[in-house]
mmCIF file of C-alpha atoms in Angstrom:
data_model
loop_
_atom_site.group_PDB
_atom_site.id
_atom_site.type_symbol
_atom_site.label_atom_id
_atom_site.label_comp_id
_atom_site.label_asym_id
_atom_site.label_seq_id
_atom_site.Cartn_x
_atom_site.Cartn_y
_atom_site.Cartn_z
ATOM 1 C CA UNK A 1 -43.523 -33.639 -62.371
ATOM 2 C CA UNK A 2 -39.919 -34.595 -61.807
ATOM 3 C CA UNK A 3 -36.820 -32.495 -62.271
ATOM 4 C CA UNK A 4 -33.900 -34.016 -64.119
ATOM 5 C CA UNK A 5 -30.678 -33.528 -62.104
ATOM 6 C CA UNK A 6 -28.424 -35.066 -64.730
ATOM 7 C CA UNK A 7 -27.524 -31.769 -66.483
ATOM 8 C CA UNK A 8 -26.443 -30.290 -63.141
ATOM 9 C CA UNK A 9 -24.378 -33.359 -62.325
ATOM 10 C CA UNK A 10 -22.724 -33.292 -65.721
ATOM 11 C CA UNK A 11 -21.984 -29.593 -65.343
ATOM 12 C CA UNK A 12 -20.458 -30.186 -61.909
ATOM 13 C CA UNK A 13 -18.289 -32.995 -63.228
ATOM 14 C CA UNK A 14 -17.214 -30.822 -66.128
ATOM 15 C CA UNK A 15 -16.265 -28.013 -63.734
ATOM 16 C CA UNK A 16 -14.243 -30.371 -61.526
ATOM 17 C CA UNK A 17 -12.491 -31.824 -64.558
ATOM 18 C CA UNK A 18 -11.673 -28.327 -65.815
ATOM 19 C CA UNK A 19 -10.245 -27.263 -62.447
ATOM 20 C CA UNK A 20 -8.192 -30.450 -62.288
ATOM 21 C CA UNK A 21 -6.876 -29.861 -65.799
ATOM 22 C CA UNK A 22 -5.924 -26.268 -64.995
ATOM 23 C CA UNK A 23 -4.153 -27.392 -61.829
ATOM 24 C CA UNK A 24 -2.198 -30.081 -63.666
ATOM 25 C CA UNK A 25 -1.215 -27.535 -66.331
ATOM 26 C CA UNK A 26 -0.021 -25.154 -63.625
ATOM 27 C CA UNK A 27 2.065 -27.891 -61.990
ATOM 28 C CA UNK A 28 3.688 -28.696 -65.331
ATOM 29 C CA UNK A 29 4.547 -25.042 -65.922
ATOM 30 C CA UNK A 30 5.812 -24.750 -62.359
ATOM 31 C CA UNK A 31 8.021 -27.809 -62.842
ATOM 32 C CA UNK A 32 9.369 -26.389 -66.101
ATOM 33 C CA UNK A 33 10.406 -23.176 -64.343
ATOM 34 C CA UNK A 34 11.948 -25.325 -61.617
ATOM 35 C CA UNK A 35 14.064 -27.202 -64.139
ATOM 36 C CA UNK A 36 15.148 -23.973 -65.828
ATOM 37 C CA UNK A 37 16.407 -22.735 -62.456
ATOM 38 C CA UNK A 38 18.199 -26.060 -61.938
ATOM 39 C CA UNK A 39 19.907 -25.597 -65.292
ATOM 40 C CA UNK A 40 20.953 -22.069 -64.317
ATOM 41 C CA UNK A 41 22.414 -23.404 -61.071
ATOM 42 C CA UNK A 42 24.454 -25.983 -62.996
ATOM 43 C CA UNK A 43 25.695 -23.253 -65.332
ATOM 44 C CA UNK A 44 26.597 -21.124 -62.314
ATOM 45 C CA UNK A 45 28.606 -23.952 -60.741
ATOM 46 C CA UNK A 46 30.421 -24.532 -64.041
ATOM 47 C CA UNK A 47 31.201 -20.821 -64.355
ATOM 48 C CA UNK A 48 32.507 -20.720 -60.789
ATOM 49 C CA UNK A 49 34.640 -23.812 -61.401
ATOM 50 C CA UNK A 50 36.167 -22.315 -64.542
ATOM 51 C CA UNK A 51 36.536 -18.933 -62.892
ATOM 52 C CA UNK A 52 34.376 -16.916 -65.272
ATOM 53 C CA UNK A 53 33.233 -13.497 -64.150
ATOM 54 C CA UNK A 54 29.646 -13.496 -62.949
ATOM 55 C CA UNK A 55 29.612 -17.159 -61.988
ATOM 56 C CA UNK A 56 28.865 -16.430 -58.354
ATOM 57 C CA UNK A 57 26.006 -14.119 -59.282
ATOM 58 C CA UNK A 58 24.434 -16.681 -61.633
ATOM 59 C CA UNK A 59 24.821 -19.420 -59.036
ATOM 60 C CA UNK A 60 23.427 -17.456 -56.088
ATOM 61 C CA UNK A 61 20.567 -16.061 -58.174
ATOM 62 C CA UNK A 62 19.576 -19.498 -59.490
ATOM 63 C CA UNK A 63 19.758 -21.050 -56.030
ATOM 64 C CA UNK A 64 17.685 -18.204 -54.579
ATOM 65 C CA UNK A 65 15.041 -18.799 -57.254
ATOM 66 C CA UNK A 66 15.042 -22.512 -56.419
ATOM 67 C CA UNK A 67 14.622 -21.743 -52.725
ATOM 68 C CA UNK A 68 11.645 -19.524 -53.517
ATOM 69 C CA UNK A 69 10.089 -22.183 -55.756
ATOM 70 C CA UNK A 70 10.462 -24.920 -53.164
ATOM 71 C CA UNK A 71 8.959 -22.667 -50.519
ATOM 72 C CA UNK A 72 5.955 -22.313 -52.813
ATOM 73 C CA UNK A 73 5.962 -26.074 -53.306
ATOM 74 C CA UNK A 74 5.631 -26.613 -49.545
ATOM 75 C CA UNK A 75 2.133 -25.156 -49.678
ATOM 76 C CA UNK A 76 1.480 -26.445 -53.166
ATOM 77 C CA UNK A 77 1.926 -30.014 -51.945
ATOM 78 C CA UNK A 78 -1.140 -29.738 -49.708
ATOM 79 C CA UNK A 79 -3.154 -27.910 -52.360
ATOM 80 C CA UNK A 80 -2.312 -30.275 -55.208
ATOM 81 C CA UNK A 81 -2.156 -33.647 -53.440
ATOM 82 C CA UNK A 82 -5.560 -33.672 -51.766
ATOM 83 C CA UNK A 83 -6.199 -37.373 -52.321
ATOM 84 C CA UNK A 84 -3.078 -38.645 -50.554
ATOM 85 C CA UNK A 85 -2.345 -37.088 -47.177
ATOM 86 C CA UNK A 86 0.915 -38.961 -46.614
ATOM 87 C CA UNK A 87 2.286 -37.928 -49.996
ATOM 88 C CA UNK A 88 1.246 -34.335 -49.304
ATOM 89 C CA UNK A 89 3.113 -34.391 -45.986
ATOM 90 C CA UNK A 90 6.122 -35.998 -47.639
ATOM 91 C CA UNK A 91 6.029 -33.405 -50.411
ATOM 92 C CA UNK A 92 5.946 -30.533 -47.933
ATOM 93 C CA UNK A 93 8.715 -32.020 -45.780
ATOM 94 C CA UNK A 94 10.861 -32.817 -48.817
ATOM 95 C CA UNK A 95 10.391 -29.319 -50.220
ATOM 96 C CA UNK A 96 11.381 -27.769 -46.895
ATOM 97 C CA UNK A 97 14.472 -29.986 -46.668
ATOM 98 C CA UNK A 98 15.397 -28.901 -50.196
ATOM 99 C CA UNK A 99 15.096 -25.262 -49.130
ATOM 100 C CA UNK A 100 17.486 -25.797 -46.232
ATOM 101 C CA UNK A 101 19.789 -27.925 -48.381
ATOM 102 C CA UNK A 102 20.011 -25.264 -51.081
ATOM 103 C CA UNK A 103 20.735 -22.617 -48.466
ATOM 104 C CA UNK A 104 23.558 -24.741 -47.057
ATOM 105 C CA UNK A 105 24.969 -25.254 -50.556
ATOM 106 C CA UNK A 106 25.014 -21.515 -51.211
ATOM 107 C CA UNK A 107 27.092 -20.995 -48.080
ATOM 108 C CA UNK A 108 29.358 -23.916 -48.970
ATOM 109 C CA UNK A 109 30.030 -22.953 -52.582
ATOM 110 C CA UNK A 110 30.528 -19.307 -51.672
ATOM 111 C CA UNK A 111 32.745 -20.362 -48.757
ATOM 112 C CA UNK A 112 30.824 -18.047 -46.467
ATOM 113 C CA UNK A 113 31.405 -17.976 -42.757
ATOM 114 C CA UNK A 114 29.112 -20.359 -40.873
ATOM 115 C CA UNK A 115 28.598 -22.928 -43.623
ATOM 116 C CA UNK A 116 29.706 -25.763 -41.321
ATOM 117 C CA UNK A 117 27.015 -24.941 -38.762
ATOM 118 C CA UNK A 118 24.330 -24.806 -41.436
ATOM 119 C CA UNK A 119 25.463 -28.128 -42.894
ATOM 120 C CA UNK A 120 25.373 -29.853 -39.503
ATOM 121 C CA UNK A 121 21.859 -28.508 -38.944
ATOM 122 C CA UNK A 122 20.577 -29.514 -42.387
ATOM 123 C CA UNK A 123 22.095 -32.988 -42.857
ATOM 124 C CA UNK A 124 19.900 -34.868 -40.298
ATOM 125 C CA UNK A 125 16.674 -33.603 -41.883
ATOM 126 C CA UNK A 126 18.004 -34.338 -45.361
ATOM 127 C CA UNK A 127 18.925 -37.907 -44.420
ATOM 128 C CA UNK A 128 15.487 -38.428 -42.879
ATOM 129 C CA UNK A 129 13.765 -37.206 -46.035
ATOM 130 C CA UNK A 130 16.006 -39.425 -48.145
ATOM 131 C CA UNK A 131 14.962 -42.471 -46.137
ATOM 132 C CA UNK A 132 11.278 -41.532 -46.418
ATOM 133 C CA UNK A 133 11.554 -41.028 -50.175
ATOM 134 C CA UNK A 134 13.272 -44.381 -50.540
ATOM 135 C CA UNK A 135 10.555 -46.120 -48.531
ATOM 136 C CA UNK A 136 7.832 -44.399 -50.517
ATOM 137 C CA UNK A 137 9.352 -45.604 -53.794
ATOM 138 C CA UNK A 138 7.777 -48.988 -53.055
ATOM 139 C CA UNK A 139 4.365 -47.365 -53.543
ATOM 140 C CA UNK A 140 5.523 -45.397 -56.570
ATOM 141 C CA UNK A 141 3.603 -47.435 -59.147
ATOM 142 C CA UNK A 142 0.392 -47.319 -57.120
ATOM 143 C CA UNK A 143 0.031 -43.566 -57.627
ATOM 144 C CA UNK A 144 -1.991 -42.012 -60.409
ATOM 145 C CA UNK A 145 0.033 -40.523 -63.246
ATOM 146 C CA UNK A 146 -0.159 -36.824 -62.172
ATOM 147 C CA UNK A 147 0.870 -37.670 -58.602
ATOM 148 C CA UNK A 148 3.524 -40.076 -59.845
ATOM 149 C CA UNK A 149 4.984 -37.352 -62.056
ATOM 150 C CA UNK A 150 4.939 -34.888 -59.169
ATOM 151 C CA UNK A 151 6.662 -37.383 -56.883
ATOM 152 C CA UNK A 152 9.383 -38.142 -59.390
ATOM 153 C CA UNK A 153 9.943 -34.736 -61.011
ATOM 154 C CA UNK A 154 9.386 -32.406 -58.069
ATOM 155 C CA UNK A 155 10.680 -34.492 -55.170
ATOM 156 C CA UNK A 156 13.030 -37.308 -56.183
ATOM 157 C CA UNK A 157 14.968 -35.559 -58.950
ATOM 158 C CA UNK A 158 15.550 -32.325 -56.958
ATOM 159 C CA UNK A 159 16.654 -34.439 -53.989
ATOM 160 C CA UNK A 160 19.236 -36.228 -56.151
ATOM 161 C CA UNK A 161 20.310 -32.908 -57.686
ATOM 162 C CA UNK A 162 20.977 -31.309 -54.297
ATOM 163 C CA UNK A 163 22.754 -34.468 -53.144
ATOM 164 C CA UNK A 164 25.060 -34.385 -56.180
ATOM 165 C CA UNK A 165 25.809 -30.694 -55.639
ATOM 166 C CA UNK A 166 26.696 -31.488 -52.048
ATOM 167 C CA UNK A 167 29.048 -34.285 -53.104
ATOM 168 C CA UNK A 168 30.732 -32.071 -55.712
ATOM 169 C CA UNK A 169 31.189 -29.283 -53.162
ATOM 170 C CA UNK A 170 33.321 -31.604 -51.018
ATOM 171 C CA UNK A 171 35.262 -33.126 -53.904
ATOM 172 C CA UNK A 172 37.047 -29.827 -54.477
ATOM 173 C CA UNK A 173 38.329 -27.077 -52.253
ATOM 174 C CA UNK A 174 35.949 -24.169 -51.740
ATOM 175 C CA UNK A 175 38.621 -21.858 -53.158
ATOM 176 C CA UNK A 176 38.344 -23.786 -56.432
ATOM 177 C CA UNK A 177 34.866 -22.319 -56.896
ATOM 178 C CA UNK A 178 35.781 -18.790 -55.836
ATOM 179 C CA UNK A 179 38.638 -17.762 -58.094
ATOM 180 C CA UNK A 180 36.803 -14.771 -59.514
ATOM 181 C CA UNK A 181 36.941 -11.444 -57.720
ATOM 182 C CA UNK A 182 33.395 -10.537 -56.755
ATOM 183 C CA UNK A 183 33.429 -8.339 -53.638
ATOM 184 C CA UNK A 184 29.619 -8.251 -53.451
ATOM 185 C CA UNK A 185 29.389 -12.015 -52.881
ATOM 186 C CA UNK A 186 32.652 -12.737 -51.081
ATOM 187 C CA UNK A 187 31.453 -11.799 -47.606
ATOM 188 C CA UNK A 188 29.104 -14.037 -45.656
ATOM 189 C CA UNK A 189 25.710 -12.702 -44.540
ATOM 190 C CA UNK A 190 26.638 -14.089 -41.110
ATOM 191 C CA UNK A 191 29.248 -11.796 -39.537
ATOM 192 C CA UNK A 192 32.462 -13.469 -38.447
ATOM 193 C CA UNK A 193 33.814 -13.182 -34.918
ATOM 194 C CA UNK A 194 36.521 -10.825 -36.078
ATOM 195 C CA UNK A 195 33.978 -8.309 -37.274
ATOM 196 C CA UNK A 196 33.272 -7.161 -33.750
ATOM 197 C CA UNK A 197 36.924 -6.440 -33.155
ATOM 198 C CA UNK A 198 37.171 -4.347 -36.306
ATOM 199 C CA UNK A 199 33.986 -2.404 -35.618
ATOM 200 C CA UNK A 200 34.506 1.202 -34.562
ATOM 201 C CA UNK A 201 30.895 2.329 -34.448
ATOM 202 C CA UNK A 202 29.945 0.536 -31.188
ATOM 203 C CA UNK A 203 27.248 -1.261 -33.184
ATOM 204 C CA UNK A 204 28.260 -4.676 -31.825
ATOM 205 C CA UNK A 205 28.144 -3.566 -28.209
ATOM 206 C CA UNK A 206 24.369 -3.559 -28.334
ATOM 207 C CA UNK A 207 24.486 -7.335 -28.711
#
């Protein structure tokens, strides 16, 4: 008497296909949320440029959401791209460079103290990732459709978006984007050197 293993094999294949479908659906929803945050960031930049009240809040909030999403994408790259180790590594590295790039852009657009230091620290990694993405474009058509979509929508487009924001930030003076009076977002999270001189609580002496 022999036991037919075909039903078990078919059930296993069906389960794998279902998990793969659910994962692809999640990535699509994740990318949609990512693009909504990108749109909010563009709106925030436009509001800051025009000088509308609340522009800084919209911009910083949208950029913070993008930073959170790309931090998630660092781990998601390894979980989603299991069939291509190099693409998974590139996805994680690109996502991390986008996190640092977005952080630098927040400081630049808000004209916060220390933005120059952050930019100098971020630019080398960003250039390296740009070169790696460009080199990987040669293998773009060899990827399966889900991975190809992830590479283009979640890595290449955000990279270009951050690059364009960086270019725009240097085309105009930082004061051009900070004409509204928003005391909550005017001060940098990094204390300036003059803060120690103005401190009367001896808080800075501990450092």
